[in-house]
């Protein structure tokens, strides 16, 4: 039976959870570049994630239009602009228009509690004193609001422990990209990024996006106004991807900002203790888009010409894995509610390929997924299975005890590359497959060395061209550099005609031979 909402067990909204979903199962068992930003065509009354758009109140629809309009107007502002848009009209004082939000603000109105008015031009550095005073006033408002909501039983008292099943329902109601109190705090502390400023280098409140805040001892529990609603999280992500990174060449400069803000989006979802089917689809949409962002960043920013100084492949892979794990849990939460996720098979295929090095991964996912249609109807999953199988080899042992691959081993290095080269493999699938290329090339290089080495002499039959037929680099020089990084070298001898085997640029020619 499908219900209107589901309570997510195991997530305490006040426990300062990390950006990834830390839930555990009760039982465990042993295209084209730029597609990552494209949204599917939406039919009238439909959504890109396959859900039907629910009928909402005109008030909330108007607020969403205002959200988009404010961002568009901000982008068009010139350096001569003097008026600032603040959120005392659009932000916390109205919430997100849901019944839960109405209960929160009805209680505050009943107790005569309202947020103070914003100063004019809050982003201007000349308003430093006014903003500092405003921050203290806002702290007093928050203390009064917290006390009122706890007395009314609308939020839990963090100082009074209780059983998880007895916890009060908690949801975010902030309908802006950044809660008001964070805007005030960051403006007064001069913690505003360039993407959140105008041409005068002053903070624009409607451009500010909530940053990632890690848990710390003594940190106060969030109020519902401190956490964004699922609809706001979706709008925020669309703004980050569609407005700030309109083309791939902007990714390098904006990556650090998006990397932090997308983690904050994932963290906000954790605070929602219940979700309606529509909200669950918003969560799935965001996690899918964030996963595409991370894997595309891995592909584009790993290139030397585009790589920013602060880019770390290891950290990108870590956040990609956490995003995929949270997404798998989100899919599992949707099933009992009868919520259909249109891209589930595609992203389960990505998760399978991403986890290819886990022992017995194919057997495990067949037990965990429990849906035969993934294996019989999805070309993406069949492609991922083929790639995982072609990664297996007899020399690459992995696992806590160093156990070998559990399936038949073929050492099909070239099969993996040929699958990735196929036009039927999507751009995103190829980006996921690229994660394993280093491992695959090391295995191929080891096999070549063993096959061509003579008892007393090094291999003399492998030229750069021959090597690259197995390693599939873009250039032969990249293959030579890769071999040298792994303790092999090409001999710079002379050809039979007496000419050097290096070209005019000092690079090895096709006549150079490999020496171990």
Short mmCIF file of C-alpha atoms in Angstrom, two decimals:
data_model
loop_
_atom_site.label_atom_id
_atom_site.label_comp_id
_atom_site.label_asym_id
_atom_site.label_seq_id
_atom_site.Cartn_x
_atom_site.Cartn_y
_atom_site.Cartn_z
CA UNK A 1 0.00 0.00 0.00
CA UNK A 2 1.37 3.37 -1.00
CA UNK A 3 1.38 6.03 1.67
CA UNK A 4 1.83 9.75 1.34
CA UNK A 5 5.08 9.83 3.26
CA UNK A 6 7.74 7.56 4.62
CA UNK A 7 9.74 7.93 7.80
CA UNK A 8 13.43 7.33 7.29
CA UNK A 9 14.68 5.31 10.21
CA UNK A 10 18.19 5.61 11.48
CA UNK A 11 18.68 9.30 10.70
CA UNK A 12 18.61 11.74 13.58
CA UNK A 13 18.24 15.31 12.30
CA UNK A 14 20.26 16.60 15.23
CA UNK A 15 23.17 14.19 15.18
CA UNK A 16 25.36 16.27 12.87
CA UNK A 17 25.47 13.60 10.19
CA UNK A 18 28.19 13.70 7.59
CA UNK A 19 27.55 14.46 3.94
CA UNK A 20 27.05 10.82 3.05
CA UNK A 21 24.17 8.65 4.16
CA UNK A 22 25.43 6.47 7.02
CA UNK A 23 22.49 4.10 7.11
CA UNK A 24 23.15 0.37 6.95
CA UNK A 25 21.04 -2.49 5.76
CA UNK A 26 19.55 -4.83 8.34
CA UNK A 27 20.92 -7.84 6.48
CA UNK A 28 24.01 -7.93 4.32
CA UNK A 29 25.28 -10.43 1.83
CA UNK A 30 28.87 -11.80 1.59
CA UNK A 31 26.79 10.00 -25.58
CA UNK A 32 28.28 13.28 -25.86
CA UNK A 33 30.30 15.71 -23.70
CA UNK A 34 27.95 18.07 -21.91
CA UNK A 35 25.16 15.49 -21.50
CA UNK A 36 25.73 15.56 -17.75
CA UNK A 37 24.08 18.99 -17.61
CA UNK A 38 21.19 18.32 -19.98
CA UNK A 39 17.71 17.77 -18.64
CA UNK A 40 15.33 15.44 -20.43
CA UNK A 41 12.45 16.90 -22.37
CA UNK A 42 9.47 17.40 -20.13
CA UNK A 43 5.93 16.82 -21.24
CA UNK A 44 3.27 19.25 -20.14
CA UNK A 45 2.65 18.71 -16.44
CA UNK A 46 5.58 16.31 -16.13
CA UNK A 47 9.02 16.35 -14.57
CA UNK A 48 12.41 15.35 -15.90
CA UNK A 49 12.66 12.49 -13.39
CA UNK A 50 9.44 10.92 -14.59
CA UNK A 51 7.16 12.08 -11.80
CA UNK A 52 3.93 13.89 -12.41
CA UNK A 53 3.92 17.41 -11.11
CA UNK A 54 1.59 17.73 -8.18
CA UNK A 55 -0.90 20.57 -8.01
CA UNK A 56 0.38 23.12 -5.53
CA UNK A 57 -1.02 26.28 -4.09
CA UNK A 58 -0.72 29.46 -6.12
CA UNK A 59 1.28 30.96 -3.29
CA UNK A 60 4.05 28.39 -3.57
CA UNK A 61 4.08 28.52 -7.37
CA UNK A 62 4.46 32.28 -7.19
CA UNK A 63 7.34 31.87 -4.72
CA UNK A 64 9.16 29.51 -7.09
CA UNK A 65 8.73 31.98 -9.95
CA UNK A 66 10.06 34.73 -7.70
CA UNK A 67 13.10 32.55 -6.89
CA UNK A 68 14.02 32.18 -10.56
CA UNK A 69 13.19 35.80 -11.38
CA UNK A 70 15.37 37.13 -8.56
CA UNK A 71 18.38 35.14 -9.76
CA UNK A 72 17.86 36.30 -13.34
CA UNK A 73 17.60 39.92 -12.26
CA UNK A 74 20.74 39.65 -10.13
CA UNK A 75 22.78 38.41 -13.05
CA UNK A 76 21.69 41.41 -15.12
CA UNK A 77 22.56 43.98 -12.46
CA UNK A 78 25.31 46.43 -13.31
CA UNK A 79 28.01 47.91 -11.17
CA UNK A 80 25.93 51.08 -10.78
CA UNK A 81 23.10 49.25 -9.03
CA UNK A 82 22.44 50.45 -5.50
CA UNK A 83 19.37 48.43 -4.48
CA UNK A 84 19.88 45.01 -2.92
CA UNK A 85 17.38 42.21 -2.73
CA UNK A 86 17.15 40.79 0.75
CA UNK A 87 15.24 37.80 1.95
CA UNK A 88 13.11 39.37 4.66
CA UNK A 89 10.25 39.29 2.14
CA UNK A 90 10.98 36.05 0.29
CA UNK A 91 12.82 33.88 2.78
CA UNK A 92 12.21 32.38 6.17
CA UNK A 93 9.23 34.53 7.07
CA UNK A 94 7.12 32.60 4.56
CA UNK A 95 8.84 29.22 4.45
CA UNK A 96 8.18 26.81 1.61
CA UNK A 97 4.38 26.94 1.71
CA UNK A 98 3.84 23.40 3.03
CA UNK A 99 1.56 22.43 5.91
CA UNK A 100 4.59 21.75 8.10
CA UNK A 101 5.93 25.24 7.36
CA UNK A 102 2.54 26.77 8.18
CA UNK A 103 2.53 25.08 11.59
CA UNK A 104 5.99 26.45 12.34
CA UNK A 105 5.20 30.05 11.47
CA UNK A 106 1.70 29.94 12.95
CA UNK A 107 3.27 29.06 16.28
CA UNK A 108 5.80 31.89 15.97
CA UNK A 109 3.07 34.38 15.06
CA UNK A 110 1.01 33.16 18.02
CA UNK A 111 3.92 33.99 20.35
CA UNK A 112 4.57 37.30 18.60
CA UNK A 113 7.98 36.25 17.28
CA UNK A 114 9.16 37.66 13.95
CA UNK A 115 12.61 38.08 12.38
CA UNK A 116 14.17 41.55 12.40
CA UNK A 117 14.20 43.59 9.20
CA UNK A 118 17.27 43.52 6.99
CA UNK A 119 19.42 46.66 6.73
CA UNK A 120 19.55 48.31 3.35
CA UNK A 121 22.37 47.25 1.03
CA UNK A 122 23.64 44.49 3.37
CA UNK A 123 26.46 43.37 1.10
CA UNK A 124 28.11 46.78 1.05
CA UNK A 125 31.23 46.81 3.22
CA UNK A 126 30.21 50.23 4.57
CA UNK A 127 27.31 48.46 6.31
CA UNK A 128 29.63 46.40 8.51
CA UNK A 129 28.43 47.95 11.78
CA UNK A 130 24.77 47.69 10.81
CA UNK A 131 25.19 44.03 9.85
CA UNK A 132 26.99 43.23 13.11
CA UNK A 133 24.08 44.73 15.05
CA UNK A 134 21.60 42.90 12.83
CA UNK A 135 23.39 39.62 13.51
CA UNK A 136 22.94 40.02 17.27
CA UNK A 137 19.26 40.86 16.79
CA UNK A 138 18.85 37.78 14.63
CA UNK A 139 20.51 35.59 17.27
CA UNK A 140 17.95 36.80 19.80
CA UNK A 141 15.15 36.01 17.35
CA UNK A 142 16.50 32.49 16.83
CA UNK A 143 16.73 31.84 20.57
CA UNK A 144 13.13 32.95 21.07
CA UNK A 145 11.96 30.93 18.05
CA UNK A 146 13.73 27.80 19.28
CA UNK A 147 12.14 28.08 22.71
CA UNK A 148 8.68 28.64 21.24
CA UNK A 149 8.90 25.66 18.88
CA UNK A 150 10.22 23.33 21.59
CA UNK A 151 7.45 24.33 24.00
CA UNK A 152 4.88 23.68 21.28
CA UNK A 153 6.36 20.25 20.58
CA UNK A 154 7.24 21.11 16.97
CA UNK A 155 10.95 20.38 17.31
CA UNK A 156 12.92 18.17 19.67
CA UNK A 157 14.91 19.49 22.59
CA UNK A 158 18.50 18.33 21.87
CA UNK A 159 19.23 18.29 25.62
CA UNK A 160 16.49 15.73 26.26
CA UNK A 161 17.40 12.36 24.74
CA UNK A 162 14.62 10.15 23.44
CA UNK A 163 14.17 7.00 21.41
CA UNK A 164 14.47 7.39 17.66
CA UNK A 165 10.93 6.18 17.00
CA UNK A 166 9.65 8.87 19.39
CA UNK A 167 11.48 11.70 17.64
CA UNK A 168 9.39 14.57 16.30
CA UNK A 169 9.16 14.87 12.52
CA UNK A 170 11.73 17.36 11.24
CA UNK A 171 11.86 18.89 7.77
CA UNK A 172 13.58 21.82 6.16
CA UNK A 173 11.38 24.76 5.18
CA UNK A 174 13.91 27.28 3.81
CA UNK A 175 12.88 28.14 0.25
CA UNK A 176 16.03 30.11 -0.62
CA UNK A 177 19.41 28.84 -1.78
CA UNK A 178 20.92 29.89 1.53
CA UNK A 179 19.24 30.35 4.95
CA UNK A 180 19.05 33.92 6.23
CA UNK A 181 21.19 33.39 9.31
CA UNK A 182 24.04 31.89 7.27
CA UNK A 183 23.88 34.85 4.90
CA UNK A 184 24.15 37.25 7.81
CA UNK A 185 27.00 35.31 9.42
CA UNK A 186 29.03 34.97 6.25
CA UNK A 187 28.57 38.60 5.25
CA UNK A 188 29.75 39.82 8.66
CA UNK A 189 32.69 37.40 8.57
CA UNK A 190 33.59 38.30 4.95
CA UNK A 191 33.11 34.68 3.91
CA UNK A 192 31.51 35.29 0.52
CA UNK A 193 32.82 33.68 -2.68
CA UNK A 194 33.24 35.50 -5.98
CA UNK A 195 30.27 33.64 -7.51
CA UNK A 196 28.09 35.22 -4.81
CA UNK A 197 29.18 38.81 -5.48
CA UNK A 198 28.29 41.48 -8.01
CA UNK A 199 30.58 43.56 -10.19
CA UNK A 200 31.41 45.78 -7.20
CA UNK A 201 32.65 42.72 -5.26
CA UNK A 202 29.77 43.14 -2.79
CA UNK A 203 27.74 40.17 -1.57
CA UNK A 204 24.37 39.64 -3.25
CA UNK A 205 22.12 37.76 -0.84
CA UNK A 206 20.01 36.12 -3.53
CA UNK A 207 23.14 34.67 -5.17
CA UNK A 208 24.49 33.15 -1.99
CA UNK A 209 24.40 29.35 -1.74
CA UNK A 210 24.59 27.45 1.52
CA UNK A 211 28.10 26.17 2.16
CA UNK A 212 29.11 22.86 3.71
CA UNK A 213 29.30 23.06 7.50
CA UNK A 214 30.94 20.11 9.21
CA UNK A 215 29.73 18.98 12.59
CA UNK A 216 31.56 20.32 15.61
CA UNK A 217 31.29 19.88 19.36
CA UNK A 218 28.91 22.36 20.92
CA UNK A 219 27.23 23.17 17.61
CA UNK A 220 23.58 24.07 18.12
CA UNK A 221 20.87 21.94 16.54
CA UNK A 222 19.44 23.39 13.32
CA UNK A 223 16.04 25.01 13.15
CA UNK A 224 13.65 24.09 10.32
CA UNK A 225 14.51 27.49 8.79
CA UNK A 226 18.19 26.47 8.63
CA UNK A 227 17.53 23.50 6.33
CA UNK A 228 16.37 23.91 2.74
CA UNK A 229 13.26 22.17 1.47
CA UNK A 230 13.68 19.43 -1.13
CA UNK A 231 12.21 21.70 -3.82
CA UNK A 232 14.69 24.43 -2.87
CA UNK A 233 17.57 21.94 -2.97
CA UNK A 234 16.56 20.95 -6.49
CA UNK A 235 16.32 24.58 -7.61
CA UNK A 236 19.69 25.32 -6.03
CA UNK A 237 21.37 22.46 -7.89
CA UNK A 238 19.83 23.57 -11.19
CA UNK A 239 21.19 27.06 -10.55
CA UNK A 240 24.69 25.72 -9.83
CA UNK A 241 24.83 23.52 -12.93
CA UNK A 242 22.79 25.45 -15.49
CA UNK A 243 23.66 29.04 -14.59
CA UNK A 244 27.18 28.91 -13.18
CA UNK A 245 28.62 26.16 -15.41
CA UNK A 246 26.99 26.72 -18.76
CA UNK A 247 29.96 25.30 -20.70
CA UNK A 248 32.67 22.77 -19.88
CA UNK A 249 35.45 25.35 -20.04
CA UNK A 250 34.00 27.07 -16.95
CA UNK A 251 34.19 23.90 -14.89
CA UNK A 252 37.83 24.37 -13.87
CA UNK A 253 37.23 27.79 -12.30
CA UNK A 254 33.89 26.90 -10.69
CA UNK A 255 34.69 23.35 -9.60
CA UNK A 256 35.81 24.16 -6.05
CA UNK A 257 32.67 26.20 -5.40
CA UNK A 258 30.35 23.53 -6.81
CA UNK A 259 32.22 20.73 -5.02
CA UNK A 260 31.50 22.36 -1.65
CA UNK A 261 27.92 23.41 -2.42
CA UNK A 262 26.86 20.03 -3.79
CA UNK A 263 28.12 18.37 -0.62
CA UNK A 264 25.99 20.83 1.36
CA UNK A 265 22.97 19.82 -0.73
CA UNK A 266 23.52 16.15 0.07
CA UNK A 267 23.89 16.96 3.75
CA UNK A 268 20.63 18.94 3.88
CA UNK A 269 18.69 15.92 2.63
CA UNK A 270 19.79 13.95 5.69
CA UNK A 271 17.91 16.28 8.05
CA UNK A 272 14.53 15.45 6.48
CA UNK A 273 13.08 12.69 8.64
CA UNK A 274 10.09 12.12 6.35
CA UNK A 275 9.56 12.61 2.63
CA UNK A 276 6.55 12.53 0.35
CA UNK A 277 6.90 10.67 -2.98
CA UNK A 278 7.48 13.97 -4.77
CA UNK A 279 10.19 14.95 -2.30
CA UNK A 280 11.82 11.54 -2.70
CA UNK A 281 12.01 12.12 -6.46
CA UNK A 282 13.59 15.52 -5.82
CA UNK A 283 16.24 13.77 -3.74
CA UNK A 284 16.88 11.15 -6.42
CA UNK A 285 17.16 13.84 -9.09
CA UNK A 286 19.72 15.78 -7.05
CA UNK A 287 21.85 12.74 -6.24
CA UNK A 288 21.85 11.62 -9.87
CA UNK A 289 22.90 15.08 -11.06
CA UNK A 290 25.63 15.33 -8.41
CA UNK A 291 27.00 11.93 -9.43
CA UNK A 292 27.14 13.10 -13.06
CA UNK A 293 28.94 16.25 -11.92
CA UNK A 294 31.63 14.32 -10.04
CA UNK A 295 32.34 11.75 -12.75
CA UNK A 296 32.44 14.42 -15.47
CA UNK A 297 34.82 16.48 -13.35
CA UNK A 298 37.06 13.42 -13.04
CA UNK A 299 37.21 13.09 -16.81
CA UNK A 300 37.67 16.74 -17.74
CA UNK A 301 39.82 18.02 -14.89
CA UNK A 302 42.25 15.10 -14.91
CA UNK A 303 43.67 16.57 -18.11
CA UNK A 304 46.79 18.61 -17.47
CA UNK A 305 45.54 21.57 -19.50
CA UNK A 306 42.35 21.93 -17.43
CA UNK A 307 43.38 20.66 -14.01
CA UNK A 308 43.04 23.31 -11.25
CA UNK A 309 45.66 23.52 -8.54
CA UNK A 310 43.25 22.39 -5.82
CA UNK A 311 41.82 19.44 -7.76
CA UNK A 312 42.30 16.00 -6.20
CA UNK A 313 41.30 12.87 -8.11
CA UNK A 314 41.21 10.84 -4.90
CA UNK A 315 38.79 13.25 -3.22
CA UNK A 316 36.63 13.41 -6.33
CA UNK A 317 36.39 9.61 -6.45
CA UNK A 318 35.56 9.55 -2.74
CA UNK A 319 32.66 11.99 -3.13
CA UNK A 320 31.46 10.17 -6.24
CA UNK A 321 31.32 6.93 -4.27
CA UNK A 322 29.40 8.55 -1.42
CA UNK A 323 26.93 10.12 -3.84
CA UNK A 324 26.31 6.77 -5.52
CA UNK A 325 25.87 5.03 -2.17
CA UNK A 326 23.32 7.60 -1.01
CA UNK A 327 21.56 7.24 -4.36
CA UNK A 328 21.31 3.45 -3.99
CA UNK A 329 19.73 3.92 -0.55
CA UNK A 330 17.34 6.50 -2.02
CA UNK A 331 16.24 4.00 -4.68
CA UNK A 332 15.63 1.42 -1.95
CA UNK A 333 13.52 3.93 -0.01
CA UNK A 334 11.40 4.63 -3.09
CA UNK A 335 10.41 1.02 -3.72
CA UNK A 336 8.12 0.50 -0.67
CA UNK A 337 6.28 3.69 -1.58
CA UNK A 338 5.71 2.65 -5.18
CA UNK A 339 7.82 5.53 -6.49
CA UNK A 340 9.26 4.77 -9.92
CA UNK A 341 12.68 6.25 -10.71
CA UNK A 342 13.20 6.46 -14.46
CA UNK A 343 17.01 6.40 -14.33
CA UNK A 344 17.43 3.70 -11.69
CA UNK A 345 18.78 1.00 -14.02
CA UNK A 346 21.26 3.45 -15.56
CA UNK A 347 22.72 4.53 -12.22
CA UNK A 348 22.75 1.03 -10.78
CA UNK A 349 24.90 0.15 -13.79
CA UNK A 350 27.24 3.04 -12.95
CA UNK A 351 27.44 1.90 -9.33
CA UNK A 352 28.24 -1.65 -10.46
CA UNK A 353 31.05 -0.45 -12.71
CA UNK A 354 32.37 1.94 -10.05
CA UNK A 355 32.52 -0.98 -7.56
CA UNK A 356 34.12 -3.39 -10.04
CA UNK A 357 37.11 -4.12 -7.79
CA UNK A 358 35.02 -5.38 -4.88
CA UNK A 359 35.25 -9.17 -4.51
CA UNK A 360 32.17 -11.05 -5.73
CA UNK A 361 30.53 -7.80 -6.81
CA UNK A 362 28.33 -9.41 -9.48
CA UNK A 363 26.98 -12.03 -7.10
CA UNK A 364 26.35 -9.45 -4.39
CA UNK A 365 24.37 -7.02 -6.54
CA UNK A 366 22.15 -9.80 -7.87
CA UNK A 367 21.19 -10.63 -4.29
CA UNK A 368 20.81 -7.02 -3.16
CA UNK A 369 18.87 -5.59 -6.09
CA UNK A 370 16.28 -8.35 -6.12
CA UNK A 371 14.74 -7.22 -9.41
CA UNK A 372 15.30 -9.42 -12.44
CA UNK A 373 14.21 -6.72 -14.88
CA UNK A 374 17.52 -4.93 -14.35
CA UNK A 375 19.33 -7.90 -15.88
CA UNK A 376 16.85 -8.68 -18.65
CA UNK A 377 15.75 -5.23 -19.82
CA UNK A 378 18.64 -2.82 -19.24
CA UNK A 379 21.36 -2.43 -21.86
CA UNK A 380 23.29 -0.20 -19.43
CA UNK A 381 23.56 -2.99 -16.87
CA UNK A 382 24.55 -5.54 -19.49
CA UNK A 383 27.30 -3.17 -20.66
CA UNK A 384 28.48 -2.63 -17.08
CA UNK A 385 28.59 -6.40 -16.48
CA UNK A 386 30.70 -6.89 -19.62
CA UNK A 387 33.12 -4.20 -18.49
CA UNK A 388 33.41 -5.67 -14.99
CA UNK A 389 34.09 -9.14 -16.38
CA UNK A 390 36.75 -7.87 -18.78
CA UNK A 391 38.56 -6.18 -15.87
CA UNK A 392 39.24 -9.52 -14.18
CA UNK A 393 42.73 -10.95 -14.51
CA UNK A 394 44.91 -13.49 -12.75
CA UNK A 395 47.56 -11.04 -11.55
CA UNK A 396 45.41 -8.35 -9.95
CA UNK A 397 44.35 -9.81 -6.62
CA UNK A 398 42.19 -7.67 -4.38
CA UNK A 399 40.28 -8.05 -1.18
CA UNK A 400 41.22 -8.16 2.51
CA UNK A 401 42.81 -11.60 2.20
CA UNK A 402 44.24 -11.14 -1.27
CA UNK A 403 41.79 -13.57 -2.84
CA UNK A 404 41.77 -13.82 -6.61
CA UNK A 405 38.87 -13.02 -8.92
CA UNK A 406 35.83 -15.18 -8.35
CA UNK A 407 34.87 -15.55 -12.00
CA UNK A 408 36.56 -17.01 -15.05
CA UNK A 409 39.67 -14.97 -15.82
CA UNK A 410 40.43 -14.06 -19.39
CA UNK A 411 42.73 -11.04 -19.08
CA UNK A 412 40.60 -9.39 -21.74
CA UNK A 413 42.34 -6.03 -21.65
CA UNK A 414 41.56 -5.09 -25.22
CA UNK A 415 37.93 -6.13 -24.82
CA UNK A 416 37.48 -3.45 -22.16
CA UNK A 417 38.83 -0.74 -24.45
CA UNK A 418 36.76 -1.92 -27.41
CA UNK A 419 33.57 -1.78 -25.34
CA UNK A 420 34.37 1.76 -24.20
CA UNK A 421 35.10 2.80 -27.79
CA UNK A 422 31.67 1.62 -28.95
CA UNK A 423 29.27 4.38 -29.96
CA UNK A 424 26.55 2.59 -28.04
CA UNK A 425 28.32 3.39 -24.75
CA UNK A 426 27.13 6.69 -23.29
CA UNK A 427 29.44 9.55 -22.39
CA UNK A 428 28.75 9.09 -18.67
CA UNK A 429 29.39 5.33 -18.84
CA UNK A 430 32.71 6.00 -20.57
CA UNK A 431 33.66 8.45 -17.80
CA UNK A 432 33.00 5.77 -15.19
CA UNK A 433 34.98 3.24 -17.22
CA UNK A 434 37.91 5.67 -17.38
CA UNK A 435 38.34 5.38 -13.60
CA UNK A 436 39.74 1.86 -14.06
CA UNK A 437 42.05 2.57 -17.02
CA UNK A 438 45.15 3.02 -14.85
CA UNK A 439 44.65 -0.38 -13.23
CA UNK A 440 43.94 -2.00 -16.60
CA UNK A 441 47.01 -0.49 -18.27
CA UNK A 442 49.30 -1.58 -15.44
CA UNK A 443 48.03 -5.13 -15.81
CA UNK A 444 48.50 -5.03 -19.59
CA UNK A 445 52.02 -3.64 -19.20
CA UNK A 446 52.93 -6.42 -16.78
CA UNK A 447 51.60 -9.04 -19.18
CA UNK A 448 53.57 -7.54 -22.08
CA UNK A 449 56.78 -7.45 -20.07
CA UNK A 450 56.40 -11.09 -19.05
CA UNK A 451 55.53 -12.22 -22.57
CA UNK A 452 58.37 -10.44 -24.37
CA UNK A 453 61.21 -10.74 -21.86
CA UNK A 454 64.05 -13.08 -22.85
CA UNK A 455 66.08 -15.13 -20.32
CA UNK A 456 69.19 -12.96 -20.60
CA UNK A 457 68.01 -9.94 -22.52
CA UNK A 458 65.30 -7.34 -22.21
CA UNK A 459 62.40 -7.20 -24.60
CA UNK A 460 63.46 -5.73 -27.93
CA UNK A 461 60.30 -6.31 -29.93
CA UNK A 462 58.07 -3.64 -28.36
CA UNK A 463 58.11 -0.26 -30.04
CA UNK A 464 56.02 2.73 -28.87
CA UNK A 465 53.47 1.99 -31.58
CA UNK A 466 53.21 -1.65 -30.52
CA UNK A 467 52.88 -0.68 -26.87
CA UNK A 468 50.13 1.82 -27.57
CA UNK A 469 48.09 -0.78 -29.42
CA UNK A 470 47.63 -2.42 -26.02
CA UNK A 471 47.44 0.67 -23.78
CA UNK A 472 45.18 2.85 -25.96
CA UNK A 473 46.64 6.24 -25.09
CA UNK A 474 45.93 9.24 -27.28
CA UNK A 475 49.59 9.48 -28.33
CA UNK A 476 52.55 7.12 -28.40
CA UNK A 477 54.53 9.46 -26.16
CA UNK A 478 51.91 9.07 -23.43
CA UNK A 479 52.39 5.31 -23.64
CA UNK A 480 56.16 5.75 -23.35
CA UNK A 481 55.77 8.03 -20.32
CA UNK A 482 53.45 5.50 -18.69
CA UNK A 483 55.95 2.68 -19.21
CA UNK A 484 58.78 4.77 -17.76
CA UNK A 485 56.69 5.55 -14.67
CA UNK A 486 56.53 1.80 -14.04
CA UNK A 487 60.25 1.09 -14.25
CA UNK A 488 60.55 0.41 -17.98
CA UNK A 489 62.44 2.45 -20.54
CA UNK A 490 62.85 2.67 -24.29
CA UNK A 491 66.39 2.36 -25.65
CA UNK A 492 67.57 5.42 -27.56
CA UNK A 493 69.67 3.52 -30.06
CA UNK A 494 70.20 3.91 -33.77
CA UNK A 495 68.28 2.51 -36.65
CA UNK A 496 70.02 0.25 -39.22
CA UNK A 497 70.65 3.33 -41.35
CA UNK A 498 72.55 4.98 -38.49
CA UNK A 499 69.87 7.58 -37.70
CA UNK A 500 68.86 8.36 -34.13
CA UNK A 501 65.63 6.84 -32.87
CA UNK A 502 64.48 10.17 -31.43
CA UNK A 503 62.73 12.83 -33.48
CA UNK A 504 63.59 16.52 -33.65
CA UNK A 505 61.63 17.16 -30.43
CA UNK A 506 63.56 14.52 -28.48
CA UNK A 507 60.64 12.08 -28.40
CA UNK A 508 60.99 8.38 -29.12
CA UNK A 509 60.18 7.23 -32.64
CA UNK A 510 58.36 4.09 -33.65
CA UNK A 511 61.73 2.32 -34.04
CA UNK A 512 62.71 2.70 -30.36
CA UNK A 513 62.48 -0.55 -28.39
CA UNK A 514 61.43 -1.30 -24.82
CA UNK A 515 64.03 -2.24 -22.23
CA UNK A 516 63.27 -3.38 -18.68
#
